[in-house]
PDB file of C-alpha atoms in Angstrom:
ATOM      1  CA  MET A   1       7.627  -5.752 -28.670  1.00 64.00           C
ATOM      2  CA  ILE A   2      10.344  -3.133 -28.201  1.00 78.00           C
ATOM      3  CA  ILE A   3       9.842  -1.270 -24.934  1.00 89.00           C
ATOM      4  CA  ASP A   4      11.170   2.194 -24.165  1.00 94.00           C
ATOM      5  CA  VAL A   5      11.346   3.005 -20.448  1.00 97.00           C
ATOM      6  CA  ARG A   6      11.142   6.756 -19.923  1.00 96.00           C
ATOM      7  CA  ALA A   7       9.673   9.532 -17.822  1.00 96.00           C
ATOM      8  CA  GLY A   8       5.916   9.749 -18.070  1.00 96.00           C
ATOM      9  CA  ARG A   9       4.374  12.358 -20.330  1.00 94.00           C
ATOM     10  CA  GLU A  10       1.054  14.079 -19.911  1.00 92.00           C
ATOM     11  CA  GLY A  11      -0.123  12.431 -23.130  1.00 93.00           C
ATOM     12  CA  ASP A  12       0.270   9.058 -21.371  1.00 95.00           C
ATOM     13  CA  LEU A  13      -2.544   9.877 -18.941  1.00 96.00           C
ATOM     14  CA  PRO A  14      -5.402   8.121 -20.788  1.00 96.00           C
ATOM     15  CA  ALA A  15      -3.349   4.910 -21.036  1.00 96.00           C
ATOM     16  CA  LEU A  16      -2.252   5.148 -17.388  1.00 97.00           C
ATOM     17  CA  LEU A  17      -5.886   5.641 -16.411  1.00 96.00           C
ATOM     18  CA  GLU A  18      -6.954   2.542 -18.368  1.00 97.00           C
ATOM     19  CA  ILE A  19      -4.228   0.397 -16.778  1.00 97.00           C
ATOM     20  CA  TYR A  20      -5.100   1.588 -13.285  1.00 97.00           C
ATOM     21  CA  ASN A  21      -8.849   1.187 -13.778  1.00 96.00           C
ATOM     22  CA  HIS A  22      -8.294  -2.336 -15.113  1.00 97.00           C
ATOM     23  CA  HIS A  23      -6.746  -3.193 -11.722  1.00 96.00           C
ATOM     24  CA  VAL A  24      -9.588  -1.413  -9.900  1.00 96.00           C
ATOM     25  CA  ARG A  25     -12.107  -3.581 -11.785  1.00 96.00           C
ATOM     26  CA  THR A  26     -10.362  -6.924 -11.814  1.00 95.00           C
ATOM     27  CA  GLY A  27      -8.006  -7.352  -8.892  1.00 92.00           C
ATOM     28  CA  HIS A  28      -6.623  -6.152  -5.615  1.00 92.00           C
ATOM     29  CA  ALA A  29      -3.358  -4.469  -6.612  1.00 91.00           C
ATOM     30  CA  THR A  30      -5.203  -1.322  -5.607  1.00 93.00           C
ATOM     31  CA  PHE A  31      -7.802  -1.136  -2.889  1.00 94.00           C
ATOM     32  CA  ASP A  32      -9.866   1.380  -4.864  1.00 92.00           C
ATOM     33  CA  GLU A  33     -13.266  -0.063  -5.722  1.00 94.00           C
ATOM     34  CA  VAL A  34     -14.512   2.730  -7.961  1.00 95.00           C
ATOM     35  CA  GLU A  35     -12.764   3.621 -11.201  1.00 96.00           C
ATOM     36  CA  VAL A  36     -10.979   6.960 -11.176  1.00 96.00           C
ATOM     37  CA  SER A  37     -11.683   9.711 -13.691  1.00 95.00           C
ATOM     38  CA  LEU A  38      -9.314  11.544 -15.981  1.00 94.00           C
ATOM     39  CA  ASP A  39      -9.765  14.635 -13.765  1.00 92.00           C
ATOM     40  CA  ASP A  40      -8.676  12.585 -10.734  1.00 91.00           C
ATOM     41  CA  ARG A  41      -5.655  11.340 -12.659  1.00 92.00           C
ATOM     42  CA  GLN A  42      -4.677  14.859 -13.741  1.00 92.00           C
ATOM     43  CA  ALA A  43      -4.461  15.899 -10.082  1.00 92.00           C
ATOM     44  CA  TRP A  44      -2.452  12.721  -9.387  1.00 93.00           C
ATOM     45  CA  TRP A  45      -0.177  13.471 -12.381  1.00 94.00           C
ATOM     46  CA  ALA A  46       0.642  16.891 -10.928  1.00 93.00           C
ATOM     47  CA  THR A  47       2.336  15.242  -7.920  1.00 94.00           C
ATOM     48  CA  TYR A  48       5.162  13.843 -10.106  1.00 95.00           C
ATOM     49  CA  ALA A  49       8.124  15.551 -11.751  1.00 93.00           C
ATOM     50  CA  PRO A  50      11.031  14.524 -13.996  1.00 90.00           C
ATOM     51  CA  VAL A  51      13.423  15.463 -11.151  1.00 92.00           C
ATOM     52  CA  GLY A  52      13.238  14.875  -7.414  1.00 95.00           C
ATOM     53  CA  SER A  53      12.095  11.851  -5.487  1.00 96.00           C
ATOM     54  CA  HIS A  54       8.493  11.671  -6.739  1.00 97.00           C
ATOM     55  CA  ARG A  55       8.722  10.128 -10.197  1.00 97.00           C
ATOM     56  CA  LEU A  56       6.498   8.469 -12.737  1.00 98.00           C
ATOM     57  CA  ILE A  57       8.261   6.086 -15.145  1.00 98.00           C
ATOM     58  CA  VAL A  58       6.482   4.598 -18.166  1.00 98.00           C
ATOM     59  CA  ALA A  59       7.166   1.535 -20.288  1.00 97.00           C
ATOM     60  CA  ALA A  60       5.908   2.221 -23.806  1.00 95.00           C
ATOM     61  CA  GLY A  61       6.175   0.369 -27.071  1.00 88.00           C
ATOM     62  CA  ASP A  62       4.268  -0.206 -30.288  1.00 79.00           C
ATOM     63  CA  GLU A  63       2.523   3.135 -29.741  1.00 80.00           C
ATOM     64  CA  ARG A  64       0.993   2.104 -26.420  1.00 91.00           C
ATOM     65  CA  VAL A  65       1.826   2.190 -22.731  1.00 96.00           C
ATOM     66  CA  ALA A  66       2.530  -1.254 -21.269  1.00 97.00           C
ATOM     67  CA  GLY A  67       2.939  -0.161 -17.654  1.00 97.00           C
ATOM     68  CA  TYR A  68       4.241   2.387 -15.202  1.00 98.00           C
ATOM     69  CA  ALA A  69       6.049   2.742 -11.888  1.00 98.00           C
ATOM     70  CA  THR A  70       5.833   5.549  -9.366  1.00 98.00           C
ATOM     71  CA  SER A  71       7.634   6.778  -6.283  1.00 98.00           C
ATOM     72  CA  SER A  72       5.273   8.764  -4.091  1.00 97.00           C
ATOM     73  CA  PRO A  73       5.358  10.331  -0.643  1.00 96.00           C
ATOM     74  CA  TYR A  74       5.027   7.571   1.967  1.00 96.00           C
ATOM     75  CA  ARG A  75       3.226   9.733   4.510  1.00 95.00           C
ATOM     76  CA  ALA A  76       2.610  13.453   4.951  1.00 92.00           C
ATOM     77  CA  HIS A  77       4.566  13.717   8.229  1.00 95.00           C
ATOM     78  CA  PRO A  78       7.859  15.616   7.880  1.00 95.00           C
ATOM     79  CA  ALA A  79       9.656  12.664   9.506  1.00 97.00           C
ATOM     80  CA  PHE A  80       9.009  10.664   6.313  1.00 97.00           C
ATOM     81  CA  GLN A  81      10.153  13.292   3.793  1.00 96.00           C
ATOM     82  CA  HIS A  82      13.024  11.066   2.615  1.00 97.00           C
ATOM     83  CA  THR A  83      10.942   7.881   2.358  1.00 98.00           C
ATOM     84  CA  VAL A  84       9.053   7.025  -0.825  1.00 98.00           C
ATOM     85  CA  GLU A  85       6.465   4.363  -1.531  1.00 98.00           C
ATOM     86  CA  THR A  86       6.694   2.656  -4.894  1.00 98.00           C
ATOM     87  CA  SER A  87       4.036   1.094  -7.091  1.00 97.00           C
ATOM     88  CA  VAL A  88       4.158  -0.790 -10.378  1.00 97.00           C
ATOM     89  CA  TYR A  89       1.114  -1.335 -12.602  1.00 97.00           C
ATOM     90  CA  LEU A  90       1.137  -3.263 -15.871  1.00 97.00           C
ATOM     91  CA  ALA A  91      -1.351  -3.664 -18.693  1.00 96.00           C
ATOM     92  CA  PRO A  92      -2.807  -7.186 -18.562  1.00 94.00           C
ATOM     93  CA  ASP A  93      -1.007  -8.316 -21.730  1.00 92.00           C
ATOM     94  CA  ALA A  94       2.342  -6.963 -20.450  1.00 93.00           C
ATOM     95  CA  ILE A  95       2.491  -9.151 -17.337  1.00 92.00           C
ATOM     96  CA  GLY A  96       5.247 -11.753 -17.277  1.00 92.00           C
ATOM     97  CA  GLN A  97       7.479 -10.086 -19.875  1.00 93.00           C
ATOM     98  CA  GLY A  98      10.063  -8.496 -17.557  1.00 95.00           C
ATOM     99  CA  ILE A  99       8.577  -5.021 -17.970  1.00 96.00           C
ATOM    100  CA  GLY A 100       7.958  -4.585 -14.234  1.00 96.00           C
ATOM    101  CA  GLY A 101      11.641  -5.277 -13.571  1.00 97.00           C
ATOM    102  CA  ARG A 102      12.754  -2.773 -16.187  1.00 97.00           C
ATOM    103  CA  LEU A 103      10.447  -0.140 -14.708  1.00 97.00           C
ATOM    104  CA  TYR A 104      11.738  -0.807 -11.192  1.00 96.00           C
ATOM    105  CA  ASP A 105      15.390  -0.773 -12.291  1.00 97.00           C
ATOM    106  CA  THR A 106      14.934   2.614 -13.957  1.00 97.00           C
ATOM    107  CA  LEU A 107      12.974   4.096 -11.068  1.00 97.00           C
ATOM    108  CA  LEU A 108      15.425   2.888  -8.413  1.00 97.00           C
ATOM    109  CA  ALA A 109      18.409   4.140 -10.432  1.00 96.00           C
ATOM    110  CA  GLU A 110      16.823   7.572 -10.808  1.00 96.00           C
ATOM    111  CA  LEU A 111      16.123   7.814  -7.081  1.00 97.00           C
ATOM    112  CA  VAL A 112      19.849   7.518  -6.257  1.00 95.00           C
ATOM    113  CA  ASP A 113      20.443  11.141  -7.290  1.00 93.00           C
ATOM    114  CA  THR A 114      17.584  12.499  -5.167  1.00 96.00           C
ATOM    115  CA  ASP A 115      17.099  13.195  -1.469  1.00 96.00           C
ATOM    116  CA  ALA A 116      15.163   9.929  -1.095  1.00 97.00           C
ATOM    117  CA  HIS A 117      16.786   7.633   1.451  1.00 97.00           C
ATOM    118  CA  HIS A 118      14.382   4.723   1.864  1.00 97.00           C
ATOM    119  CA  VAL A 119      11.856   2.898  -0.328  1.00 98.00           C
ATOM    120  CA  VAL A 120       8.822   0.980   0.900  1.00 98.00           C
ATOM    121  CA  ALA A 121       6.290  -1.047  -1.059  1.00 98.00           C
ATOM    122  CA  ALA A 122       3.211  -3.102  -0.259  1.00 97.00           C
ATOM    123  CA  VAL A 123       2.069  -6.168  -2.196  1.00 97.00           C
ATOM    124  CA  ALA A 124      -1.523  -7.296  -1.781  1.00 97.00           C
ATOM    125  CA  LEU A 125      -1.630 -11.084  -1.565  1.00 97.00           C
ATOM    126  CA  PRO A 126      -1.663 -13.429  -3.291  1.00 95.00           C
ATOM    127  CA  ASN A 127       0.729 -12.031  -5.904  1.00 95.00           C
ATOM    128  CA  ASP A 128       3.736 -14.316  -6.313  1.00 95.00           C
ATOM    129  CA  ALA A 129       5.066 -12.344  -9.301  1.00 94.00           C
ATOM    130  CA  SER A 130       5.148  -9.051  -7.398  1.00 96.00           C
ATOM    131  CA  VAL A 131       6.706 -10.663  -4.336  1.00 97.00           C
ATOM    132  CA  ALA A 132       9.416 -12.140  -6.580  1.00 97.00           C
ATOM    133  CA  LEU A 133       9.922  -8.775  -8.297  1.00 97.00           C
ATOM    134  CA  HIS A 134      10.543  -7.010  -4.990  1.00 97.00           C
ATOM    135  CA  LEU A 135      12.873  -9.691  -3.681  1.00 98.00           C
ATOM    136  CA  SER A 136      14.843  -9.640  -6.949  1.00 97.00           C
ATOM    137  CA  ARG A 137      15.343  -5.871  -6.522  1.00 97.00           C
ATOM    138  CA  ARG A 138      16.843  -6.459  -3.077  1.00 96.00           C
ATOM    139  CA  PHE A 139      13.852  -5.409  -1.025  1.00 98.00           C
ATOM    140  CA  THR A 140      13.509  -7.190   2.297  1.00 98.00           C
ATOM    141  CA  VAL A 141      10.249  -8.305   3.856  1.00 98.00           C
ATOM    142  CA  VAL A 142       9.161  -6.166   6.779  1.00 98.00           C
ATOM    143  CA  GLY A 143       6.040  -8.160   7.608  1.00 98.00           C
ATOM    144  CA  THR A 144       2.525  -9.015   6.585  1.00 98.00           C
ATOM    145  CA  PHE A 145      -0.708  -7.365   7.613  1.00 97.00           C
ATOM    146  CA  THR A 146      -3.174 -10.264   7.675  1.00 98.00           C
ATOM    147  CA  ASP A 147      -6.752  -9.709   6.478  1.00 97.00           C
ATOM    148  CA  TYR A 148      -6.443  -5.995   7.179  1.00 96.00           C
ATOM    149  CA  ALA A 149      -8.379  -4.748   4.151  1.00 96.00           C
ATOM    150  CA  ILE A 150     -11.631  -5.689   2.460  1.00 95.00           C
ATOM    151  CA  LYS A 151     -12.343  -5.232  -1.238  1.00 95.00           C
ATOM    152  CA  ARG A 152     -15.636  -6.378  -2.690  1.00 92.00           C
ATOM    153  CA  GLY A 153     -16.301  -8.475   0.380  1.00 93.00           C
ATOM    154  CA  ARG A 154     -12.963 -10.298   0.275  1.00 94.00           C
ATOM    155  CA  ARG A 155     -10.385  -9.932   3.045  1.00 97.00           C
ATOM    156  CA  ILE A 156      -6.920  -9.046   1.778  1.00 96.00           C
ATOM    157  CA  SER A 157      -3.479  -9.363   3.338  1.00 97.00           C
ATOM    158  CA  SER A 158      -0.434  -7.360   2.248  1.00 97.00           C
ATOM    159  CA  THR A 159       3.256  -7.977   2.657  1.00 98.00           C
ATOM    160  CA  TRP A 160       5.369  -4.864   3.122  1.00 98.00           C
ATOM    161  CA  PHE A 161       8.892  -4.510   1.747  1.00 98.00           C
ATOM    162  CA  GLU A 162      11.707  -2.017   2.285  1.00 98.00           C
ATOM    163  CA  ARG A 163      15.148  -1.181   0.984  1.00 97.00           C
ATOM    164  CA  PRO A 164      17.528   1.752   1.133  1.00 97.00           C
ATOM    165  CA  VAL A 165      17.720   3.803  -2.051  1.00 96.00           C
ATOM    166  CA  ARG A 166      21.496   3.383  -2.066  1.00 92.00           C
ATOM    167  CA  MET A 167      22.545  -0.190  -1.341  1.00 79.00           C
ATOM    168  CA  ARG A 168      25.743  -0.414   0.696  1.00 66.00           C
ATOM    169  CA  ASP A 169      27.676  -2.286  -1.986  1.00 57.00           C
ATOM    170  CA  GLU A 170      26.600   0.269  -4.596  1.00 56.00           C
ATOM    171  CA  CYS A 171      27.904   3.319  -2.716  1.00 49.00           C
ATOM    172  CA  PRO A 172      31.250   4.810  -3.792  1.00 45.00           C
TER     173      PRO A 172
END
């Protein structure tokens, strides 16, 4: 499959919704337990733009969306205005094909020309592939919250990662 990595388009919303709701139903990549609606996703969509530090990047091919990555506000406090939290979600049949890495590479490259300074990400465990993805993109482990969440009666731990937007050896 040929994959085009690009900015998200409003027409992608139904596919993005299906990917997200798949993870709501089947796993713990999100802690949501109830599927979100298209109306919910339209409000979510409005928080992203093709410029600035809050982006939505899509991997599409063969007339379908295979996955997406986002950079979102970390927290509402003004002290965190230059910190973004990233997420990557893939369609089930797109996992293990390098699409997550391509999404992350594009997103991180686009953040360099914004006012974002720092990137954080959380990986709900176990998820060896996502841990490896973050480490391969030069994130460092901050620490692990052990059994700090519960989804469908199961306790979940998450490892948190961080990295500067501009890596020292990449700066001019």
